[in-house]
Amino acid sequence: MDLVIRDVRVVDGSGGPSYRADVGIDGGRIAAVVREGAGRRPSGARVLDAGGLALSPGFIDMHAHSDLALLRDPEHTAKVAQGVTLEVVGQDGISYAPCDDRTLGEIRRTIAGWNGGGPGDTSVDFDWRTVGGYLDRVDTAFGGQGTAVNAAYLVPQGSVRMLAVGWDDRPATAPELDHMRRLVAEGLAQGAVGMSSGLTYTPGMYADDAELTALCRVVAEYGGYYCPHHRSYGAGALNAYAEMVALSRDAGCALHLAHATMNFPENEGRAPELLALLDRALTEGADISLDTYPYTPGATTLAAMLPSWANEGGPDATLARLRDPAVAPRIRHDLEVTGSDGCHGVPIDWESIEISGVGDPALAGYVGATVAASARAAGEEPWTTALRLLTDDRLAPSILQHVGHEENVRAIMRHRVHTGGSDGILRGDKPHPRAYGTFPRYLGEYARELGVLSLEECVAHLTSRPAARLRLADRGLVREGYRADLALFDPATVAAGSTFDAPRTLPVGIPYVLIDGRFAIADGHRTDALAGRSVRRTAV
């Protein structure tokens, strides 16, 4: 065999008890799993003595924002060093395919705070316009070698609406809805695993339930799943979750709830109500899963906080309204008094909004401080500071929003349909540490230190459960015949190195990561392997 991993503790992803074994790898697949004392030990061209280490399937990041990072950075150590071997991109209803020349420019500006790629960024050649074209770029990146990790893609409903309807806040016409159905079907036929929505982001949030249901019926026909960032994580969170459950059941479509948190003061201690809602639906036969990150703060862009009416028409229209002295006070009132739908129906607390990144280096002094703190230092009101950042940086600032509750985080991660997703934004001078630390934090903080999950349960949440949602028949378990996408870690020391003060610090205790049987991490260091490829929806 190509490689034998000798005397390793196998945490196989099933959730069952771990065991000691020798694991043989050949041709990019697991060729042998021989339990201790169960038979002849395999031999290989290379033998790795793994005494003290655990072997698990590679981790699947169910909510990633690496759409451009995969094509820009061959190292991609933020994810590879965590043991991540597959990321699901195209999240929150806005990504780079499908598109045309007009919408590509709008998309690049709208999510520059997530991914970079804004005007003037030449680090990626945007030479595709279809979902299949993007996935082909993943396969042929870096001179045809591929990417650092594997990638699956969700058709972004907001991008689809941009193409068919534009940025208008109105119902789609019958021809426009037919156009959107065709775009979603084409994306799924080209390999997307489902469809995402960002229902607090424009223009996707302008879709009503009837429109979303019609698109979800297309997704169901192709055996995909619907992944909504739903309409509220704040004042209307439970109603928003219930809306998505009802909508997906009406459409006959599998549902995966993105970053399923219960944030803001209104929801402290209310995770059991969400879980009861999901349990009732599951008992009635609904097909539901969810993902979370093991942290309390969230992360997005500052422009996402604005009311939806202020974003109608696209980025240029938004900037015009912010610069209009007759309109800007209305935006402020919605943010600070009414509770903007962009801020989940909750009046914004500027003390909770920390600037994590900017597009213009001249504004870097704001990074790492809350809007309220910067305003105090300047002797002005927080709105004045926020308005200057939005206009001077042309909507590019990214933020951390400190509104979470630890008891909710723990309760949700225990649920039987829970999976792990980093929601990791890799851009900005001070990104959320979840981008670099989600998976080792699950293993170290929540499994080993806090005992919220056993090690075996935790690994199942990060491997076989997401693989099942993605309908991947040969990933997510340590089994003979399965792909050799694997992580070797030390259960006694594995931990996230990243913190809010040093968010780009790599984890510890994950010395080996294999993708397609090739070492992407060896002896704790990134190799030059680029074994990642697109993972496309299989026919049902």
XYZ file of N, CA, C and O in Angstrom, residues 1-6 22-33 42-46 48 55-56 478-488 513-519:
176
model
N 0.834 -1.194 0.000
C 0.000 0.000 0.000
C 0.872 1.247 0.000
O 2.037 1.204 0.377
N 0.265 2.392 -0.382
C 1.019 3.637 -0.401
C 1.453 4.054 0.994
O 2.558 4.561 1.191
N 0.554 3.859 1.947
C 0.807 4.338 3.311
C 0.070 3.451 4.286
O -1.078 3.060 4.045
N 0.726 3.168 5.407
C 0.058 2.500 6.533
C 0.228 3.376 7.759
O 1.344 3.789 8.105
N -0.875 3.689 8.392
C -0.884 4.434 9.656
C -1.010 3.392 10.758
O -2.044 2.721 10.885
N 0.044 3.247 11.527
C 0.180 2.127 12.452
C -0.259 2.509 13.858
O 0.058 3.595 14.351
N -4.629 -0.567 12.600
C -3.747 -0.119 11.524
C -4.640 0.236 10.333
O -5.580 -0.511 10.009
N -4.346 1.356 9.685
C -5.153 1.802 8.557
C -4.250 1.929 7.346
O -3.245 2.664 7.380
N -4.605 1.227 6.284
C -3.831 1.270 5.055
C -4.508 2.121 4.001
O -5.734 2.109 3.857
N -3.702 2.871 3.254
C -4.207 3.787 2.231
C -3.517 3.457 0.920
O -2.296 3.279 0.866
N -4.311 3.389 -0.146
C -3.744 3.082 -1.453
C -4.601 3.752 -2.523
O -5.837 3.677 -2.488
N -3.945 4.435 -3.460
C -4.667 5.062 -4.540
C -5.683 6.099 -4.112
O -6.707 6.286 -4.772
N -5.406 6.792 -3.009
C -6.292 7.845 -2.549
C -7.495 7.361 -1.759
O -8.360 8.181 -1.404
N -7.549 6.059 -1.462
C -8.675 5.519 -0.699
C -8.182 4.676 0.470
O -7.032 4.250 0.503
N -9.078 4.483 1.424
C -8.767 3.623 2.564
C -8.868 2.178 2.082
O -9.935 1.721 1.666
N -7.753 1.475 2.128
C -7.688 0.120 1.584
C -7.821 -0.953 2.647
O -8.201 -2.089 2.332
N -7.498 -0.617 3.894
C -7.576 -1.613 4.959
C -7.754 -0.920 6.298
O -7.122 0.110 6.554
N -8.619 -1.488 7.129
C -8.754 -1.077 8.531
C -8.696 -2.367 9.349
O -9.658 -3.143 9.378
N -1.281 -4.724 7.817
C -0.920 -4.333 6.457
C 0.486 -3.759 6.398
O 1.017 -3.250 7.393
N 1.078 -3.819 5.227
C 2.393 -3.227 5.014
C 2.277 -2.176 3.918
O 1.369 -2.207 3.091
N 3.229 -1.239 3.917
C 3.137 -0.158 2.956
C 4.489 0.419 2.609
O 5.493 0.204 3.307
N 4.520 1.174 1.500
C 5.735 1.847 1.089
C 6.185 2.860 2.134
O 7.380 3.130 2.286
N 5.223 3.420 2.838
C 5.524 4.332 3.930
C 4.703 3.913 5.136
O 3.510 3.575 4.993
N 3.594 5.178 9.017
C 3.551 6.260 9.995
C 3.134 5.681 11.329
O 2.029 5.148 11.464
N -7.218 9.071 14.692
C -7.475 9.222 13.268
C -8.979 9.348 13.056
O -9.758 8.508 13.526
N -9.375 10.387 12.358
C -10.789 10.577 12.039
C -10.930 10.923 10.573
O -9.944 11.272 9.905
N -14.308 6.451 8.497
C -13.104 5.665 8.271
C -13.571 4.244 7.962
O -13.870 3.460 8.862
N -13.671 3.940 6.693
C -14.166 2.651 6.204
C -13.365 2.258 4.967
O -12.951 3.099 4.173
N -13.184 0.980 4.791
C -12.511 0.499 3.593
C -13.307 0.922 2.359
O -14.531 0.816 2.316
N -12.612 1.427 1.366
C -13.231 1.900 0.145
C -13.559 3.381 0.157
O -13.827 3.954 -0.909
N -13.557 3.998 1.332
C -13.851 5.430 1.421
C -12.627 6.250 1.020
O -11.481 5.770 1.073
N -12.864 7.479 0.623
C -11.772 8.363 0.250
C -10.865 8.638 1.450
O -11.350 8.798 2.577
N -9.595 8.725 1.179
C -8.611 8.950 2.240
C -8.454 10.433 2.510
O -7.386 11.024 2.331
N -9.556 11.074 2.913
C -9.539 12.434 3.442
C -9.605 12.289 4.957
O -10.665 11.947 5.509
N -8.476 12.520 5.624
C -8.331 12.110 7.013
C -7.596 13.171 7.830
O -6.800 13.944 7.289
N -7.872 13.176 9.133
C -7.162 14.044 10.075
C -6.597 13.196 11.200
O -7.300 12.331 11.740
N -5.348 13.436 11.540
C -4.724 12.816 12.710
C -4.457 13.908 13.733
O -3.790 14.901 13.433
N -2.734 15.880 8.135
C -4.009 15.945 7.417
C -3.770 15.378 6.027
O -2.795 15.759 5.357
N -4.633 14.467 5.601
C -4.516 13.874 4.273
C -5.753 14.218 3.451
O -6.880 14.165 3.953
N -5.530 14.548 2.194
C -6.603 14.761 1.232
C -6.288 13.913 0.021
O -5.189 14.012 -0.558
N -7.214 13.032 -0.335
C -7.017 12.096 -1.439
C -5.764 11.254 -1.217
O -5.040 10.926 -2.168
N -5.500 10.923 0.037
C -4.357 10.089 0.369
C -3.022 10.794 0.373
O -1.981 10.158 0.617
N -3.013 12.104 0.134
C -1.777 12.881 0.100
C -1.713 13.778 1.329
O -2.718 14.365 1.737
N -0.517 13.890 1.882
C -0.358 14.722 3.074
C -0.457 16.200 2.705
O 0.376 16.738 1.972
